Coordinates of N, CA and C in Angstrom, one line a residue:
X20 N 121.7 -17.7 -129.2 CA 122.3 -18.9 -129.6 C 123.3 -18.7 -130.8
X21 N 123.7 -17.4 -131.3 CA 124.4 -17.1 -132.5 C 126.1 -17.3 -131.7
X22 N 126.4 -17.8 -130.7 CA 127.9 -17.7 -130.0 C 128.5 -19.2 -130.4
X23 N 127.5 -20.2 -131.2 CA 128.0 -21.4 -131.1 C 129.0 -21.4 -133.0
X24 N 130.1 -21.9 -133.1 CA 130.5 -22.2 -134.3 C 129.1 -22.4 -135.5
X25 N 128.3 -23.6 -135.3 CA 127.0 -23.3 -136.2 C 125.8 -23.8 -135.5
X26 N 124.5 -23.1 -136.3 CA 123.8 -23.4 -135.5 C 122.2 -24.2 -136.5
X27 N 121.9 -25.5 -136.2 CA 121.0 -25.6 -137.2 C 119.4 -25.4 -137.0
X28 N 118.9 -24.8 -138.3 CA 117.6 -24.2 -137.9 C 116.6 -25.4 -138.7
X29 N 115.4 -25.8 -138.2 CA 114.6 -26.6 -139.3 C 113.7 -25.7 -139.5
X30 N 112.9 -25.5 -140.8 CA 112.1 -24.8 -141.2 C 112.0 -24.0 -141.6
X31 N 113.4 -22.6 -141.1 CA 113.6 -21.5 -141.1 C 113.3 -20.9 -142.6
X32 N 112.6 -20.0 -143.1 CA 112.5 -19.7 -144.9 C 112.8 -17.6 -144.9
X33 N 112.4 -17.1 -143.9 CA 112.3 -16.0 -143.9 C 113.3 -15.3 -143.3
X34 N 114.8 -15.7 -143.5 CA 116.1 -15.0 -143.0 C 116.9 -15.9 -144.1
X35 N 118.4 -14.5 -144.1 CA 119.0 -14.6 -145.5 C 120.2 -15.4 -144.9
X36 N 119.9 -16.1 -144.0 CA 121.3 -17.1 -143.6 C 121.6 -18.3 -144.8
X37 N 122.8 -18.9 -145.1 CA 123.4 -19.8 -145.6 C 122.5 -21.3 -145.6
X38 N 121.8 -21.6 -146.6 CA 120.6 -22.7 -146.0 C 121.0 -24.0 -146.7
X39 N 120.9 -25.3 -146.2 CA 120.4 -26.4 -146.9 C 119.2 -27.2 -147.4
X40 N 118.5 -26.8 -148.0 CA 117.7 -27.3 -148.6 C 117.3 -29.1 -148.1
X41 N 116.4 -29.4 -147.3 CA 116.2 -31.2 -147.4 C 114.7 -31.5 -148.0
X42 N 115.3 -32.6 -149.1 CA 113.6 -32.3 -149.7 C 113.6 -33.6 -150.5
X43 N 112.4 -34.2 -150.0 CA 112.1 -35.7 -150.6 C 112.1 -35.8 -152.6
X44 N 111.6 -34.7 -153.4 CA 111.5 -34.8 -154.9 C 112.0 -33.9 -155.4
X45 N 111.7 -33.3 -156.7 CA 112.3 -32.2 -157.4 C 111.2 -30.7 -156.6
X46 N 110.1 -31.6 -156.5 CA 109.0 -30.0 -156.2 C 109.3 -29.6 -154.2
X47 N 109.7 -30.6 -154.0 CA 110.4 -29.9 -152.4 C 111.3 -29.1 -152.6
X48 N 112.1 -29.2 -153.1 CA 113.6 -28.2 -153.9 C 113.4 -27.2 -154.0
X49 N 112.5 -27.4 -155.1 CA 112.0 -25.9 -156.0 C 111.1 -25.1 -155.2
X50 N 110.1 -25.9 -154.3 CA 109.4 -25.1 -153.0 C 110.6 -24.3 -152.0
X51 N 111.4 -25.1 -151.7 CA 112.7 -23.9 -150.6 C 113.6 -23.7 -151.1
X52 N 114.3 -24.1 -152.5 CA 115.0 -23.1 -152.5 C 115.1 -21.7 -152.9
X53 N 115.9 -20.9 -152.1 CA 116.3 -19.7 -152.5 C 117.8 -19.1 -152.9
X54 N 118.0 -17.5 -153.2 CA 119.4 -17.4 -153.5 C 120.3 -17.5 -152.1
X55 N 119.8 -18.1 -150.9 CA 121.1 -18.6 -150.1 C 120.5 -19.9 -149.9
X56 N 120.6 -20.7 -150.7 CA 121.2 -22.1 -150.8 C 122.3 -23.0 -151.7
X57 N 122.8 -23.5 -150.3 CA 124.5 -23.5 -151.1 C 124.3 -25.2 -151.2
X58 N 123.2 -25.9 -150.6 CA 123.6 -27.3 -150.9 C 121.8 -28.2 -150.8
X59 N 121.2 -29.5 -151.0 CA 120.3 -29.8 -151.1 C 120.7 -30.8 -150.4
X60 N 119.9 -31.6 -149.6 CA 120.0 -33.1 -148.8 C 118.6 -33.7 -148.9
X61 N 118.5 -34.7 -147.9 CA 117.4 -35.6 -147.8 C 117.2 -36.5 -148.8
X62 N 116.1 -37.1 -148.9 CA 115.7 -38.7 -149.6 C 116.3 -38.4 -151.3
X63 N 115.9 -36.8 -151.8 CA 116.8 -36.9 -153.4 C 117.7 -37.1 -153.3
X64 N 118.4 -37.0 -152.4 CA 119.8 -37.4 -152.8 C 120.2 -39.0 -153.1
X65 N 119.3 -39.7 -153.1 CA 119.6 -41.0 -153.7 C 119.1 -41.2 -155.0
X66 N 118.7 -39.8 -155.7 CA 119.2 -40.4 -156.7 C 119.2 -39.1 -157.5
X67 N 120.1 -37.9 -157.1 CA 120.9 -36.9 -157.9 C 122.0 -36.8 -156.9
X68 N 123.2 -36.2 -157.5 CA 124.0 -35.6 -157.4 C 123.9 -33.7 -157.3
X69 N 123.3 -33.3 -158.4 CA 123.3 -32.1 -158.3 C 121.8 -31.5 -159.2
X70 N 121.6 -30.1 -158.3 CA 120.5 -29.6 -159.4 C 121.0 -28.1 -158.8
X71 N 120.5 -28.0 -160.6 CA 120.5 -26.6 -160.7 C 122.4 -26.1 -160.6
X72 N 123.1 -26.4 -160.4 CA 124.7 -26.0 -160.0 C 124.7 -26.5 -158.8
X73 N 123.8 -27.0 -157.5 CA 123.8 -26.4 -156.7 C 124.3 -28.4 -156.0
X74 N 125.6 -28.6 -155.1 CA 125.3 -29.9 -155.1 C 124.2 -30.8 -154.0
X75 N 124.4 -31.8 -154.4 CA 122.9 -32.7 -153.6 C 123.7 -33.5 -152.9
X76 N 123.8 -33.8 -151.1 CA 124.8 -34.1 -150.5 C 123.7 -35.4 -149.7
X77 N 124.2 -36.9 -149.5 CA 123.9 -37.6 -148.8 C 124.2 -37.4 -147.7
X78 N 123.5 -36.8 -146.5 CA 123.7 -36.7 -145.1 C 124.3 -37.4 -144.5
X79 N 123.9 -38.8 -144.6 CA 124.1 -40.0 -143.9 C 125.1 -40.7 -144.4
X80 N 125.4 -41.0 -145.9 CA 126.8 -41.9 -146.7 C 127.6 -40.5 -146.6
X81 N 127.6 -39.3 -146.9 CA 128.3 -38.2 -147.2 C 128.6 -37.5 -146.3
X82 N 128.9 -37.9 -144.9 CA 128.6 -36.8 -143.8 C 129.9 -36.0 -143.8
X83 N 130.9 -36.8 -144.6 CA 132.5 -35.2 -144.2 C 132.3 -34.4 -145.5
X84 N 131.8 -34.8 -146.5 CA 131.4 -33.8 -147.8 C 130.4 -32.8 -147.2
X85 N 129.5 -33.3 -146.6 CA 128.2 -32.5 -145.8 C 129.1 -31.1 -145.3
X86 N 129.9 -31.7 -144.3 CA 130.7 -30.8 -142.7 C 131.8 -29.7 -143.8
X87 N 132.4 -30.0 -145.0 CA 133.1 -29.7 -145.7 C 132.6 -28.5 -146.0
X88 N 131.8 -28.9 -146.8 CA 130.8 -28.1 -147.9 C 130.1 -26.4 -146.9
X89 N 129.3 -27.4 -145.8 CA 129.6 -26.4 -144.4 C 130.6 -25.3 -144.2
X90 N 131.4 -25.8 -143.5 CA 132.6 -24.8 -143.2 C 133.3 -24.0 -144.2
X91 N 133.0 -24.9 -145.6 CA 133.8 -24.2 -146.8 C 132.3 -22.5 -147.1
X92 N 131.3 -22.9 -146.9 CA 130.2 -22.0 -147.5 C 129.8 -21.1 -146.5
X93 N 129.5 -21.3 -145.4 CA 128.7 -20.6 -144.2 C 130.1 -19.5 -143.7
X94 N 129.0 -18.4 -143.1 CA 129.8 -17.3 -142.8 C 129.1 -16.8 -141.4
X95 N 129.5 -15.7 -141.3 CA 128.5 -15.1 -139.7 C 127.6 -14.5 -140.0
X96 N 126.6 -14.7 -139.5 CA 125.2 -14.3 -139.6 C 125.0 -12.8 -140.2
X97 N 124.7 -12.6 -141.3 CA 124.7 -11.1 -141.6 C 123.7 -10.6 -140.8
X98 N 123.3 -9.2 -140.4 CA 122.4 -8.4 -139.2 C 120.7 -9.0 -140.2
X99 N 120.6 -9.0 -141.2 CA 119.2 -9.1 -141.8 C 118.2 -8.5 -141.4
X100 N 119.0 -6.9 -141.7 CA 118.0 -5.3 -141.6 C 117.0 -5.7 -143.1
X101 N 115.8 -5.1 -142.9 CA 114.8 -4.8 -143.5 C 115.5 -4.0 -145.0
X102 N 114.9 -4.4 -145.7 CA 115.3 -4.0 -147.2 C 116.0 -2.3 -147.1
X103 N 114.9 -1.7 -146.8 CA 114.6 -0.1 -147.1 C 115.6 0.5 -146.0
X104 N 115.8 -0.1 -144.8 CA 116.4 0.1 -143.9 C 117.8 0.5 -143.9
X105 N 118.8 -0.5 -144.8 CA 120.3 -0.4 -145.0 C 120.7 -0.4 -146.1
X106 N 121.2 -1.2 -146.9 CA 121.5 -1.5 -148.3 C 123.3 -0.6 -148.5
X107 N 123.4 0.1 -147.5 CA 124.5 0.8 -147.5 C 125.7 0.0 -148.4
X108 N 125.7 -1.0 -148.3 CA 126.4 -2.0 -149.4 C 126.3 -2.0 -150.6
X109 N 125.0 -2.0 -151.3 CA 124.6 -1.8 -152.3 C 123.6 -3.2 -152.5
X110 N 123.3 -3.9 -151.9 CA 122.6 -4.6 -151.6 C 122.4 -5.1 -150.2
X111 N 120.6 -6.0 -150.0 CA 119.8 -6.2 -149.0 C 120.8 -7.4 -148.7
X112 N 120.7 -7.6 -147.3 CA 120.8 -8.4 -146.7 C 120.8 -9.8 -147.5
X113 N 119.6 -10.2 -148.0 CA 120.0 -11.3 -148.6 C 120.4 -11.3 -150.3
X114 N 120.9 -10.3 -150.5 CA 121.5 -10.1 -152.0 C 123.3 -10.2 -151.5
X115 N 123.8 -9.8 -150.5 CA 124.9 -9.8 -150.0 C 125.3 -11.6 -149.8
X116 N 124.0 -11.6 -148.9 CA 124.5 -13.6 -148.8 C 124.5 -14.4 -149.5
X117 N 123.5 -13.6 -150.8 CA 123.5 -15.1 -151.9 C 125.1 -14.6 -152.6
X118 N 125.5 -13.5 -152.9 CA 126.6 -12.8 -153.6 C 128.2 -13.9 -152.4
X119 N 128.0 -13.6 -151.1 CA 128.9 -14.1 -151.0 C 129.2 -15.7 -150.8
X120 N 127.8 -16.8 -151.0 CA 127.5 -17.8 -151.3 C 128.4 -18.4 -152.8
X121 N 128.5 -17.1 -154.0 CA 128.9 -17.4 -155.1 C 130.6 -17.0 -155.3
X122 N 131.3 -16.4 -153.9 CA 132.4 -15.8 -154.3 C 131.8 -14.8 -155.1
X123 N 131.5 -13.8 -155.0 CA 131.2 -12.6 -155.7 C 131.1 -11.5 -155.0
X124 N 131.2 -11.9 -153.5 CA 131.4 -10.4 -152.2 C 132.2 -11.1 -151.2
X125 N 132.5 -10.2 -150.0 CA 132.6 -10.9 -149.2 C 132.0 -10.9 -148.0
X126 N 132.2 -11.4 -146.3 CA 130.7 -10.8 -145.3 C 131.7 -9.3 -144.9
X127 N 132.7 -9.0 -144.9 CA 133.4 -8.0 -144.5 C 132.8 -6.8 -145.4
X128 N 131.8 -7.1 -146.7 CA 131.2 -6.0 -147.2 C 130.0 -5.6 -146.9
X129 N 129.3 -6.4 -145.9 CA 128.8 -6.0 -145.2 C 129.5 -4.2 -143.8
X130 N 128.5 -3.3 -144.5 CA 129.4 -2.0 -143.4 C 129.1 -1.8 -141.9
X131 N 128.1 -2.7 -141.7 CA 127.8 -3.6 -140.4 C 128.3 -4.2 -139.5
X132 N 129.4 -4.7 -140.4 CA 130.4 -6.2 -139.6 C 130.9 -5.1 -138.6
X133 N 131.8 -3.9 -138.7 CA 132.7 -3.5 -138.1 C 131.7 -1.9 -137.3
X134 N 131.0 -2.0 -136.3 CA 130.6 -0.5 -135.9 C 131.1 -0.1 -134.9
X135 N 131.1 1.5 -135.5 CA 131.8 2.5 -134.8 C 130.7 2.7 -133.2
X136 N 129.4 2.5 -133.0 CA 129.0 2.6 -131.9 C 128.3 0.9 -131.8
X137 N 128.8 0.9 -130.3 CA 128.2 -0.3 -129.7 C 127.1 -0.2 -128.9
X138 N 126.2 -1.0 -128.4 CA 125.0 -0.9 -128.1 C 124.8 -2.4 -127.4
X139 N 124.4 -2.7 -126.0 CA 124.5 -4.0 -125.5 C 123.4 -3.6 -124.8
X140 N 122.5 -4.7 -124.8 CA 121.3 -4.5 -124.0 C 121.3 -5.9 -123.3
X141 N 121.2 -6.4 -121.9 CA 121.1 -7.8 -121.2 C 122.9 -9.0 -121.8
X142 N 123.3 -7.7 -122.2 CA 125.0 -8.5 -122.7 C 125.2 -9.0 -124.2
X143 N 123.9 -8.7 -125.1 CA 123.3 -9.0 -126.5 C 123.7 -7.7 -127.3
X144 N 124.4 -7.8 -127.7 CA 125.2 -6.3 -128.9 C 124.0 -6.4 -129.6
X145 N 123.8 -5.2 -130.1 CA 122.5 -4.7 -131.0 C 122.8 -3.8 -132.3
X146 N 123.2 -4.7 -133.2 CA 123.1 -4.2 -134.2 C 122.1 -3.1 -134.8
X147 N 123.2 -1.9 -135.3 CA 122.6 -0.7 -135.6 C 122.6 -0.3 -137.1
X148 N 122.0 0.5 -137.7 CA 122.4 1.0 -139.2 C 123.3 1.8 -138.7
X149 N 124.1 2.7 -139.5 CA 125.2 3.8 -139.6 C 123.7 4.9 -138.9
X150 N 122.4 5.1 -139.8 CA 121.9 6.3 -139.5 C 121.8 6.0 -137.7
X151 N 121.2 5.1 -137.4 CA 121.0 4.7 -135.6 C 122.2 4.8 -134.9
X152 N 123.1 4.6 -135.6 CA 124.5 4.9 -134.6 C 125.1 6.4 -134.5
X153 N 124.7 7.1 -135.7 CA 124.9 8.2 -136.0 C 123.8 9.3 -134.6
X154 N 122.7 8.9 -134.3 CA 121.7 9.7 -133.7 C 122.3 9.3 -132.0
X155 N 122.6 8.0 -131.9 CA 123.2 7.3 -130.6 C 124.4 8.4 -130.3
X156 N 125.4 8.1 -131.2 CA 127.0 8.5 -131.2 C 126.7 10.1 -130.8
X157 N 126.0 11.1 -131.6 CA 125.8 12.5 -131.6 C 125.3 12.8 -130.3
X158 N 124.0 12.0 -130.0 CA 123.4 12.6 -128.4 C 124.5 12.3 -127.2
X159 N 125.1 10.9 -127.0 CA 126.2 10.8 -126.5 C 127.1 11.5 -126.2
X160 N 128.2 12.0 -127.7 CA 129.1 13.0 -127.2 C 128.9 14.5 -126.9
X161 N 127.8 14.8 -127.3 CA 127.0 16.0 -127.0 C 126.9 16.2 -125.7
X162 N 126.7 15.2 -125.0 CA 126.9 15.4 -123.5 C 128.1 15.5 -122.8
X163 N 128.9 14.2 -123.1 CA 129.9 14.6 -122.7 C 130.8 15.5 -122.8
X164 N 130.8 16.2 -124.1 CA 131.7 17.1 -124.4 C 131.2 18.2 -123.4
X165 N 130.5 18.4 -122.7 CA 130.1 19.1 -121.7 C 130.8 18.8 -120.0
X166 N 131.5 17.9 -120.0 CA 131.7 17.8 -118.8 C 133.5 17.2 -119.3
X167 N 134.3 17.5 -117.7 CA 135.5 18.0 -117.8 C 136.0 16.3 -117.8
X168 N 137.3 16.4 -118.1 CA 137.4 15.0 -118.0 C 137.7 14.3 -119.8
X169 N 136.5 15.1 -120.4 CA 136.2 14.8 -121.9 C 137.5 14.8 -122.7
X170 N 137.6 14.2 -123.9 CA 138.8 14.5 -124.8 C 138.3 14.0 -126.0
X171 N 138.9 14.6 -127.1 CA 138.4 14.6 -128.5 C 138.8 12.9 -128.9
X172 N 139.6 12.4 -128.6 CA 140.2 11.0 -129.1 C 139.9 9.8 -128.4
X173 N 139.3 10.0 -127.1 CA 139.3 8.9 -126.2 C 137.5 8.2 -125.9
X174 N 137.7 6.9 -126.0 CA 136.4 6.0 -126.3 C 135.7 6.6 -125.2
X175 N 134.0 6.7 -125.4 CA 133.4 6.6 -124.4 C 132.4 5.3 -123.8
X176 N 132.3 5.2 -123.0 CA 131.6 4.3 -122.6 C 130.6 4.4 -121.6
X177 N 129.3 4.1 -121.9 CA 128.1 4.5 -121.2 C 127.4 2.4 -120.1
X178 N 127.4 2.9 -119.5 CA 126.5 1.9 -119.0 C 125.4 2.0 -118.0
X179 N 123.9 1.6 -118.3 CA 122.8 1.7 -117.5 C 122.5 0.8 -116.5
X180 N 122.3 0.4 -115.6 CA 122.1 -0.4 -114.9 C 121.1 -0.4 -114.0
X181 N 120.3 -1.8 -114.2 CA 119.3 -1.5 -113.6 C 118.7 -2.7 -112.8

């Protein structure tokens, strides 16, 4: 479902995606939010504006500030590898999103956005670390460099079918 412009999740707390916070008082707030929350909605917003820096958007009276606020903040889904896993950036997955939430990174710093091996399993690209692509990429041309046809410069492409 990640092919649509956006996509809205309710509930969702344990992925570093771009979130809105909807929360009836101050202790709903402070219960979800985290460093990727770029905006607050629901019943407080009748009667704040803002908490924390962070603004408080009426859904219903505010809906092009809402859509604004959106398009202006949300980005493409970073991969949201396991801490220990990547960090090749210099931060985890969700230190990158709250960073580019503040203008302070961008998602292109992410070293993920752009990989050198692809991996499609059922037509679903499968996000790899450098080391996974590195072990893919090597067994790969290992083979082919064995058979005629091969050339140092030109893409390969594998497909399994089954």
């Amino acid at each position: 479902f990640y092919n649509h412009d956006f996509v809205i999740l309710e509930g969702v707390r344990d992925t570093c995606i771009p979130k809105i916070v909807t929360a009836h008082d101050v202790e709903g707030i402070q219960d979800r939010m985290d460093e990727t929350t770029f905006a607050i909605s629901g019943k407080i917003s009748n009667s704040m504006s803002e908490y924390e820096g962070i603004p408080v958007i009426n859904s219903i009276t505010e809906i092009e500030k809402m859509v604004n606020i959106i398009e202006e903040k949300v980005f493409d889904r970073p991969p949201d590898m396991k801490d220990e896993c990547c960090q090749k950036c210099g931060y985890t997955c969700a230190e990158l999103s709250s960073k580019i939430l503040k203008g302070e990174a961008e998602r292109r710093d992410c070293i993920l956005t752009e990989q050198s091996v692809m991996l499609k399993i059922n037509g679903q690209e499968i996000t790899m670390v450098p080391f996974v692509q590195s072990i893919l990429k090597n067994a790969i041309e290992g083979i082919a460099k064995e058979l005629s046809g091969y050339t140092e410069n030109g893409d390969i492409e594998v497909c399994i079918k089954r």
